[in-house]
GROMACS .gro file of C-alpha atoms in nm:
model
  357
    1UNK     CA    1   6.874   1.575 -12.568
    2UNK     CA    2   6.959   1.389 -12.875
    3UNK     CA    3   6.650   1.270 -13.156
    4UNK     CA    4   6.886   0.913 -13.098
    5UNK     CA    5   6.811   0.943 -12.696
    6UNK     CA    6   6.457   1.041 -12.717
    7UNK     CA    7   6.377   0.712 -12.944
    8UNK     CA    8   6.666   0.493 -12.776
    9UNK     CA    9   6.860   0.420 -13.137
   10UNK     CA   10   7.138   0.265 -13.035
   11UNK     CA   11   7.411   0.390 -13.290
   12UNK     CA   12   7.419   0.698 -13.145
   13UNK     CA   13   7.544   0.667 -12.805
   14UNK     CA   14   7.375   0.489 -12.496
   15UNK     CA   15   7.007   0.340 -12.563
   16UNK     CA   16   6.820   0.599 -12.394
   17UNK     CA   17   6.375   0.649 -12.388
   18UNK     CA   18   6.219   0.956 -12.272
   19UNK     CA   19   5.905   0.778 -12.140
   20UNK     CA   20   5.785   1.162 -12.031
   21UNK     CA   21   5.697   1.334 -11.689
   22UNK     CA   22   6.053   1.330 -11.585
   23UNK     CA   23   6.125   0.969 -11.623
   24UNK     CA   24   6.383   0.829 -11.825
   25UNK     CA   25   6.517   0.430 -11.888
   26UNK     CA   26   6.847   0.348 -11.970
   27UNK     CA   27   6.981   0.036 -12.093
   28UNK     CA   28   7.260  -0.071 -11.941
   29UNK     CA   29   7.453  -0.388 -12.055
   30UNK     CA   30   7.461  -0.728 -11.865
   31UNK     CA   31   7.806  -0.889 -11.978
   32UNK     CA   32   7.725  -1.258 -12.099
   33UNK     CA   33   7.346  -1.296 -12.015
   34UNK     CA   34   7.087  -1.364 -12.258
   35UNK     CA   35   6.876  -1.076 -12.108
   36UNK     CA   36   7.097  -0.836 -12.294
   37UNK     CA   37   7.074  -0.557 -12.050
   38UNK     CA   38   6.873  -0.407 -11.746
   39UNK     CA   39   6.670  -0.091 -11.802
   40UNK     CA   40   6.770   0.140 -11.510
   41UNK     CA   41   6.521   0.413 -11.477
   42UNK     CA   42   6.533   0.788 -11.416
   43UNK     CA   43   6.311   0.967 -11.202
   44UNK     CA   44   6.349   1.345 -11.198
   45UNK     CA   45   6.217   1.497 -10.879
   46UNK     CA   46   6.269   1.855 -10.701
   47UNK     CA   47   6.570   1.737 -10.490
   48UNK     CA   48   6.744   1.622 -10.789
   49UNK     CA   49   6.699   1.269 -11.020
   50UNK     CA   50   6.701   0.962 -10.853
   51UNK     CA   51   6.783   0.600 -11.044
   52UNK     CA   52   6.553   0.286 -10.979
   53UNK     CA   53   6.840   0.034 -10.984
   54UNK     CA   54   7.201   0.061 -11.103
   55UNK     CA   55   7.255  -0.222 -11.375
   56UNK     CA   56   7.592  -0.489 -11.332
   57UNK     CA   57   7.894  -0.433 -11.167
   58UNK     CA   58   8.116  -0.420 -11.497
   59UNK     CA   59   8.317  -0.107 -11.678
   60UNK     CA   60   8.118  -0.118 -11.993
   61UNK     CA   61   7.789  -0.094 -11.790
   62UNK     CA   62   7.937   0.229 -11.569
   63UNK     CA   63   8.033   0.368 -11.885
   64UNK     CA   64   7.700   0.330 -12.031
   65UNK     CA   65   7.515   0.450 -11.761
   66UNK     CA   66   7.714   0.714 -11.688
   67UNK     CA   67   7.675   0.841 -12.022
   68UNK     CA   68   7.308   0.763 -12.029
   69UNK     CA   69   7.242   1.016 -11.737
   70UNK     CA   70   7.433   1.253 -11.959
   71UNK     CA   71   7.189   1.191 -12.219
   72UNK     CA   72   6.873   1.233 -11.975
   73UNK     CA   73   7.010   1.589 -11.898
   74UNK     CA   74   7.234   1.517 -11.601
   75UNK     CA   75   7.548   1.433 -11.493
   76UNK     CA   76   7.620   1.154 -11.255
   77UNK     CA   77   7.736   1.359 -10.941
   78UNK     CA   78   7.370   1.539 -10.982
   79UNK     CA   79   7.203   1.211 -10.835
   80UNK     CA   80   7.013   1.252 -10.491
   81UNK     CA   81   6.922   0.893 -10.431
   82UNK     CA   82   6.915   0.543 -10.546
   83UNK     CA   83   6.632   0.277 -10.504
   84UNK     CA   84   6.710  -0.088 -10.545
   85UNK     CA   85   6.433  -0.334 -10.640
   86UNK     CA   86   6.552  -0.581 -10.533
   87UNK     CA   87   6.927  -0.707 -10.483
   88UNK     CA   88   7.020  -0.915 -10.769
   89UNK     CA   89   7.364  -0.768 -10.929
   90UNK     CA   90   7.223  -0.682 -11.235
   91UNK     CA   91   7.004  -0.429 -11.013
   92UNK     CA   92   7.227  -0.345 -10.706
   93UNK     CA   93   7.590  -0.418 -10.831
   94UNK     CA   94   7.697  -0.007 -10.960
   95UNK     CA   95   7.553   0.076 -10.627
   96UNK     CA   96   7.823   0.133 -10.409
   97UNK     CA   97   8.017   0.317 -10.729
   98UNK     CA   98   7.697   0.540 -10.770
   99UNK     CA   99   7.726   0.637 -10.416
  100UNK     CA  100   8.081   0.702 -10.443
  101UNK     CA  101   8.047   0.882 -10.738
  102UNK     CA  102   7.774   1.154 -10.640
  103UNK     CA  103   7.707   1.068 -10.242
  104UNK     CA  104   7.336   0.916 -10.324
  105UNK     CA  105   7.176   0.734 -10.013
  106UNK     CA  106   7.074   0.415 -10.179
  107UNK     CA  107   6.769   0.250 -10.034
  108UNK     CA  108   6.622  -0.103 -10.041
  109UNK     CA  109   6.356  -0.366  -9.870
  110UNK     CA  110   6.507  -0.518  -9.538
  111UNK     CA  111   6.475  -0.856  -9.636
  112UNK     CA  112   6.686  -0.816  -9.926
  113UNK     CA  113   6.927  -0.587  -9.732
  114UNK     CA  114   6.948  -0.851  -9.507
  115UNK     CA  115   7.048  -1.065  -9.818
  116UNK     CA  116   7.306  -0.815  -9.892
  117UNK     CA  117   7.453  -0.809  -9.557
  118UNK     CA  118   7.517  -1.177  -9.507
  119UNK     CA  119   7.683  -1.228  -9.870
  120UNK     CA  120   7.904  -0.959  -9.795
  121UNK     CA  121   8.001  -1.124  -9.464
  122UNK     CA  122   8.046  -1.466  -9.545
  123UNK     CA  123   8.300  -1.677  -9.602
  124UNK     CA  124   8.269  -1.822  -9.982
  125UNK     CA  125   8.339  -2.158  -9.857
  126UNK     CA  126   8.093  -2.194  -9.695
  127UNK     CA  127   7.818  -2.096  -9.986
  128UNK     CA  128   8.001  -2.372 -10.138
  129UNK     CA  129   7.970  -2.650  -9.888
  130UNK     CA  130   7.608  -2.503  -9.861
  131UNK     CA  131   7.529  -2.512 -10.248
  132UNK     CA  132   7.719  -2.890 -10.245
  133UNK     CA  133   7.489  -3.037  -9.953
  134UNK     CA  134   7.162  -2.828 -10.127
  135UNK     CA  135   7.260  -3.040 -10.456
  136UNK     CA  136   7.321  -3.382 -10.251
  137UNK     CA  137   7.025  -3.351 -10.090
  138UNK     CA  138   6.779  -3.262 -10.422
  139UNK     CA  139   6.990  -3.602 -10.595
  140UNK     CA  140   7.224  -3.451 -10.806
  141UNK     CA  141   7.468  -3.686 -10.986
  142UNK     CA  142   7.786  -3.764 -10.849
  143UNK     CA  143   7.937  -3.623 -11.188
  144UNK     CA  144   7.783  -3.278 -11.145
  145UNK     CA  145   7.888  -3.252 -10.737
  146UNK     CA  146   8.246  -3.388 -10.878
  147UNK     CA  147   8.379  -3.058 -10.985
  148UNK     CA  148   8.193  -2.858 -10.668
  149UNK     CA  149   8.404  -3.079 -10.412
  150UNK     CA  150   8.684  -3.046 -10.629
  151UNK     CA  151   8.690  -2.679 -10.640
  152UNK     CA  152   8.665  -2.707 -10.230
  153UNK     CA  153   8.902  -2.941 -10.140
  154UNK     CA  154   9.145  -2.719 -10.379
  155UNK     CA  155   9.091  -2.389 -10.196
  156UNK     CA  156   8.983  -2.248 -10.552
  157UNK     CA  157   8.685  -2.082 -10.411
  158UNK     CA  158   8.581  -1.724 -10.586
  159UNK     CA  159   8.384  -1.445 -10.403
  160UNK     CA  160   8.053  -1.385 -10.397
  161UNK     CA  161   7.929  -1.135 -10.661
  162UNK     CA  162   7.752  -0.932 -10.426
  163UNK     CA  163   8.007  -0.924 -10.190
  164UNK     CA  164   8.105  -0.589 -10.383
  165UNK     CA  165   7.737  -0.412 -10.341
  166UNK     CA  166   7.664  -0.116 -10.115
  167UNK     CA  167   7.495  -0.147  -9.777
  168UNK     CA  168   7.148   0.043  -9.826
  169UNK     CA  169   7.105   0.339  -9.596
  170UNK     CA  170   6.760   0.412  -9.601
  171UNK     CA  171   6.456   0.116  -9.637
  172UNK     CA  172   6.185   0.089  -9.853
  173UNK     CA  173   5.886   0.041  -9.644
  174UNK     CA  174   5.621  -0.113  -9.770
  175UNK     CA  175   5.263   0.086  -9.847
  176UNK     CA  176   5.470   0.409  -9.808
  177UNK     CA  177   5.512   0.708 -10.026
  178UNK     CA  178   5.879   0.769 -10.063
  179UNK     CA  179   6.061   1.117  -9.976
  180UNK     CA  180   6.090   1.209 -10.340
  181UNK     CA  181   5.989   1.585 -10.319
  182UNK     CA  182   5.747   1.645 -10.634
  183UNK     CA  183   5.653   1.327 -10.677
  184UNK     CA  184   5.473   1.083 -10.556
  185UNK     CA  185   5.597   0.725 -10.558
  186UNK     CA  186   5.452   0.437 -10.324
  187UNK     CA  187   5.657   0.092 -10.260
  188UNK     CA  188   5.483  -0.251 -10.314
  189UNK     CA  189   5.597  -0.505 -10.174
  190UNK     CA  190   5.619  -0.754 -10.435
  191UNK     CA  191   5.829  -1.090 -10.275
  192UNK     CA  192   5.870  -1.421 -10.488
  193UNK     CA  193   6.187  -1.324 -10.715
  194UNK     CA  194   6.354  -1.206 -10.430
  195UNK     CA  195   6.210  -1.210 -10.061
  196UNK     CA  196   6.242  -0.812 -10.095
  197UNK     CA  197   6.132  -0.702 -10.397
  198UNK     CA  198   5.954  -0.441 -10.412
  199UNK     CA  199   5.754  -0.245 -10.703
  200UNK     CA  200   5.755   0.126 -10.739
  201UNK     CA  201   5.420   0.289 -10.821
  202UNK     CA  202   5.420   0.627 -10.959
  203UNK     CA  203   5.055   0.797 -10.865
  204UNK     CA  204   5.054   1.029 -11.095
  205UNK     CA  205   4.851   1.096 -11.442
  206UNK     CA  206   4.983   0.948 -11.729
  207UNK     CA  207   5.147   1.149 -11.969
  208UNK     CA  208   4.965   1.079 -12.257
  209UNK     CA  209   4.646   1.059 -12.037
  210UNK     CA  210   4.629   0.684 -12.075
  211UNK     CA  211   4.370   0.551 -11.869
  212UNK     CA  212   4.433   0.365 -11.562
  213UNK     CA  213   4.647   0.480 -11.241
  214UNK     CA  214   4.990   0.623 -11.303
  215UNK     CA  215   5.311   0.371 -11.391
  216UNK     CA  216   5.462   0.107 -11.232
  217UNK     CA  217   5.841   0.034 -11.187
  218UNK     CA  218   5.812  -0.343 -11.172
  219UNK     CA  219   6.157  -0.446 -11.210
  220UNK     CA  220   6.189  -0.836 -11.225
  221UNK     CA  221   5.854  -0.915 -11.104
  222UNK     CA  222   5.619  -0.842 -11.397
  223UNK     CA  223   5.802  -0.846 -11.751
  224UNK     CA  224   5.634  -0.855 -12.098
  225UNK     CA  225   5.748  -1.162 -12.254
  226UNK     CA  226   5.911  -1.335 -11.982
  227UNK     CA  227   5.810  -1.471 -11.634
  228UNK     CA  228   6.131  -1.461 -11.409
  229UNK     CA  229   6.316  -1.746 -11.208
  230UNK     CA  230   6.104  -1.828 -10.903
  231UNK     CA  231   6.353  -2.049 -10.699
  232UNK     CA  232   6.408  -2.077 -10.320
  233UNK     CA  233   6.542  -1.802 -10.093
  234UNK     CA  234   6.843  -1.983 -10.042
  235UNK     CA  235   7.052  -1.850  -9.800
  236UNK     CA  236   7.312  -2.111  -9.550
  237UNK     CA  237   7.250  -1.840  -9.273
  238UNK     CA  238   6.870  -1.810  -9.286
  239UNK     CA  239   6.671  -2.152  -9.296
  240UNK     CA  240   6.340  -1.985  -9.226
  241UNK     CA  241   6.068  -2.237  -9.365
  242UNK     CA  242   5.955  -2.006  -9.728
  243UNK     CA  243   5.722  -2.095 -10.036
  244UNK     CA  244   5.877  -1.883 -10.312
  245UNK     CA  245   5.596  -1.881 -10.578
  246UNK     CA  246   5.301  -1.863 -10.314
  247UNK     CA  247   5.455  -1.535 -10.273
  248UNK     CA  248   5.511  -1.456 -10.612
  249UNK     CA  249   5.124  -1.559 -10.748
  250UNK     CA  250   5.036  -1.348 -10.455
  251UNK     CA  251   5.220  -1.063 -10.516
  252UNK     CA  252   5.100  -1.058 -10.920
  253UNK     CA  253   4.781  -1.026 -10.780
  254UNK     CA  254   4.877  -0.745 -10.566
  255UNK     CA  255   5.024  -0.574 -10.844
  256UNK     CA  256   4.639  -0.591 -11.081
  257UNK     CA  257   4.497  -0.404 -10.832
  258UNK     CA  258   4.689  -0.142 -10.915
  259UNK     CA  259   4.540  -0.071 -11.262
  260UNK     CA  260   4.872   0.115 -11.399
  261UNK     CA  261   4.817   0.286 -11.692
  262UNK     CA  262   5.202   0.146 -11.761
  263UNK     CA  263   5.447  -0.080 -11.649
  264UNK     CA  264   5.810   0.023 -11.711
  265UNK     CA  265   6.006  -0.300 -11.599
  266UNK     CA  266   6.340  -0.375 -11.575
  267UNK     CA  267   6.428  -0.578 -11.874
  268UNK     CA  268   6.282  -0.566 -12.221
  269UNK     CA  269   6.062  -0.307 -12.268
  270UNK     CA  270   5.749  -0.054 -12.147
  271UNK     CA  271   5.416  -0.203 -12.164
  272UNK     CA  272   5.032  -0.164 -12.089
  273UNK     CA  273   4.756  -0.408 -11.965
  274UNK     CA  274   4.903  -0.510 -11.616
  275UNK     CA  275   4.613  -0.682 -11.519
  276UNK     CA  276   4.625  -0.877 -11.859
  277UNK     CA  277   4.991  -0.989 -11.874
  278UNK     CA  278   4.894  -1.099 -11.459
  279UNK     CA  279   4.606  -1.299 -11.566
  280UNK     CA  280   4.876  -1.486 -11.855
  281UNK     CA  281   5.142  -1.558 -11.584
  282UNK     CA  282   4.891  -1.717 -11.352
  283UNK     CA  283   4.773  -1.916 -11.603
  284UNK     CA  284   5.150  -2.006 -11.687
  285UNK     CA  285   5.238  -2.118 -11.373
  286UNK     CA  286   4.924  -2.317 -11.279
  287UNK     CA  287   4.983  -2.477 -11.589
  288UNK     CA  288   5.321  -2.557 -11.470
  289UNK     CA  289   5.245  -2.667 -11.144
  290UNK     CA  290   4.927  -2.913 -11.289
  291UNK     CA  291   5.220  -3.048 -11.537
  292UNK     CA  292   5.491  -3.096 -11.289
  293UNK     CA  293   5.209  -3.269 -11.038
  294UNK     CA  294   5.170  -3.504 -11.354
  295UNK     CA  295   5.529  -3.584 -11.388
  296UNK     CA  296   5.516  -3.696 -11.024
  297UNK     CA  297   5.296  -3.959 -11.113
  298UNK     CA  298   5.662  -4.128 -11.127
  299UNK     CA  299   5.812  -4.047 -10.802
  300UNK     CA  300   6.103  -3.801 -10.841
  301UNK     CA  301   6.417  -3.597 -10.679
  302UNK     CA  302   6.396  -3.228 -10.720
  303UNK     CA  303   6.667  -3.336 -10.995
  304UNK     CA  304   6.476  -3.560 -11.176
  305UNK     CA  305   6.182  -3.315 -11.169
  306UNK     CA  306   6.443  -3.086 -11.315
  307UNK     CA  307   6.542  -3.309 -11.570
  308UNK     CA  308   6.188  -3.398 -11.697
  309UNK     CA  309   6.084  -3.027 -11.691
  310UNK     CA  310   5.998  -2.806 -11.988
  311UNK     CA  311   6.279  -2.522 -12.034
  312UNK     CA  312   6.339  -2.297 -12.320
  313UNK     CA  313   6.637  -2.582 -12.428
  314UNK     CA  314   6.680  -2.917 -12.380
  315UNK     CA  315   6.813  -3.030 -12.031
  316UNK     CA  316   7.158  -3.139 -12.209
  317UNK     CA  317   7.190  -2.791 -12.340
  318UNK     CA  318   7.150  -2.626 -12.005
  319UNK     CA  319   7.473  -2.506 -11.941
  320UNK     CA  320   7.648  -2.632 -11.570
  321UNK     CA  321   7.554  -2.342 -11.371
  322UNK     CA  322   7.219  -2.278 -11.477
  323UNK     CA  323   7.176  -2.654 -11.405
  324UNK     CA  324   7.185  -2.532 -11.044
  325UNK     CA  325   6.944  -2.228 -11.104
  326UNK     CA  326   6.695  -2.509 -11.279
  327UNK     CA  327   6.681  -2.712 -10.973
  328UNK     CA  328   6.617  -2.403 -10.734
  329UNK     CA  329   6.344  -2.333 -10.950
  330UNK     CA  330   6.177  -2.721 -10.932
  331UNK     CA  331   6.284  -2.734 -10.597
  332UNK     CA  332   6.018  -2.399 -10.530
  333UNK     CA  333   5.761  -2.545 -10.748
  334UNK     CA  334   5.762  -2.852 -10.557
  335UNK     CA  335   5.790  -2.661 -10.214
  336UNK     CA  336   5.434  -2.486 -10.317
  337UNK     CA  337   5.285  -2.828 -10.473
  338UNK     CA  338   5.365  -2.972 -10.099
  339UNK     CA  339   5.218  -2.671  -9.904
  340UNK     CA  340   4.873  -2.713 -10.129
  341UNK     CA  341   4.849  -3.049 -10.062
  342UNK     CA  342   4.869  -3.171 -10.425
  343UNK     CA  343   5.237  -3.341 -10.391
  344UNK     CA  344   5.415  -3.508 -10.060
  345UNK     CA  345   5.773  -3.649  -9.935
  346UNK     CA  346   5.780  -4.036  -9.957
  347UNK     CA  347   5.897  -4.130  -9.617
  348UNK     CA  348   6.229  -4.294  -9.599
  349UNK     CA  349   6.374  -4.186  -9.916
  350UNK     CA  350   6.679  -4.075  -9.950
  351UNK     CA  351   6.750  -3.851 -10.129
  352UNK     CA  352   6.439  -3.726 -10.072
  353UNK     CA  353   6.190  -3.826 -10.367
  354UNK     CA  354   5.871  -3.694 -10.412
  355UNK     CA  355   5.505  -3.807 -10.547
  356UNK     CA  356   5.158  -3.710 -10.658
  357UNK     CA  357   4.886  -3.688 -10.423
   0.00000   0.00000   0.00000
């Protein structure tokens, strides 16, 4: 292995970090996202390495992590498995070429299988006339539905990006320790960014002997700098009544307990103090929630509340899209506002507006 791979410089081929033991992180490139990339991790055991995650569904990133594994010592057809975190694209979408490419199962939480299974079956139409009545109903503007119904009434509907990912063929139970011969790896259940995202936690000493128990894959659900989109498990085929962020909150708590001695996430970069960056993101989002109860002083649509939120732009910067993600995310803030009591429906309105209690 390279000086440039053991660091991760970047000039000389694929970003690659030896974080020791037999574990690896790649960076592989997400095109046109402000995250940059997702660090896919390799995990060397006795039946041969196995990745945690795959990175986008895009040449450049197959490339790259292709010739990332090269860099850890392997070559892609060497792989023995492949475990998702959770089924976002930026995590799941090289799946299915992985597997083609060496014959790796590829194993996931059955929730987000689930997930997986219905975007691959359904009909993109009807994600859109599900998305359009979602929007109607949390008071969008008739000028940001407009090109939506447009788009439908004109056939020009596009597939699904997951529509592409692999089926899982094994699933991540969790509590258990996973068949990863000379090693020992335990899933944790970790729902809220996904309703089957799980954490992977390595219980094993610390390379450098750093004190608390073993590392932690976290993927999206704890991240350094960052605390990632909590919206609603949206899904036209599954209406099942959720609260989104009651999971999440719960699941950061779950994750302190552990006392890693590391936390190798998914985007960014390796860090320490779990329990610290936990106690920062509860504090974040109660924060949030005591600021969005105050803004419904006023009563509000889940698009208003959107609106009047605090992002890291101004609303008329958001760009269209992400105007959608925005109001998934107010829309889950509110659900959890409503299930503590602190916020409630006022009867009759339509759309549906929503007040202080």
């Amino acid at each position: 292995m390279t000086a440039a791979a053991r660091t991760g410089a970047a000039e000389a081929g694929p970003r690659v970090t030896d974080h020791r033991g037999g574990v690896w992180s790649i960076a592989v490139p997400i095109p046109d996202n402000p995250l940059g990339h997702t660090l896919v991790h390799l995990l060397e055991t006795d039946r041969g390495p196995v990745l945690v995650d795959t990175g986008w569904d895009d040449p450049d990133a197959w490339d790259t992590l292709t010739a990332g594994i090269t860099a850890c010592g392997f070559d892609v057809t060497d792989l023995h498995g492949v475990l998702i975190t959770h089924h976002h694209p930026d995590h799941h979408g090289l799946s299915a070429r992985v597997r083609e490419a060496s014959g790796a199962w590829i194993a996931m939480h059955a929730a987000d299988a689930d997930v997986v299974r219905r975007t691959r079956e359904a009909e993109p139409g009807r994600w859109l006339d599900y998305l359009i009545a979602k929007l109607t109903a949390a008071g969008a503007p008739d000028g940001h539905l407009a090109p939506l119904r447009a788009a439908r009434a004109e056939g020009r509907v596009r597939g699904l990006p997951g529509q592409r990912a692999a089926l899982p063929d094994r699933e991540i139970t969790p509590g258990a320790l996973l068949d990863l011969p000379g090693r020992r790896l335990r899933a944790v259940w970790t729902p809220g960014h996904t309703p089957g995202h799980v954490c992977l936690h390595l219980e094993e000493d610390h390379p450098a002997r750093r004190p608390g128990h073993g590392r932690l894959f976290s993927g999206d659900h704890l991240l350094p700098g960052i605390s990632p989109h909590i919206g609603l498990y949206e899904d036209p085929d599954d209406a099942t009544p959720t609260d989104p962020l009651g999971d999440y909150l719960a699941s950061l708590e779950d994750v302190a307990r552990l006392a890693p001695a590391e936390v190798l996430p998914a985007h960014q970069y390796a860090f320490t103090d779990a329990a610290g960056r936990v106690r920062d993101l509860l504090v974040h989002h109660e924060e949030r929630l005591a600021g969005l109860r105050a803004l419904l002083a006023v009563p509000r649509t889940p698009w208003q509340l959107a609106e009047a939120m605090e992002w890291n732009r101004p609303w008329e910067r958001i760009p269209y899209g992400s105007r959608n993600i925005a109001v998934s995310e107010a829309e889950a803030h509110l659900r959890h506002l409503v299930r503590r009591g602190l916020a409630e429906a006022v009867p009759g309105s339509e759309p549906v507006t929503y007040r202080a209690v």
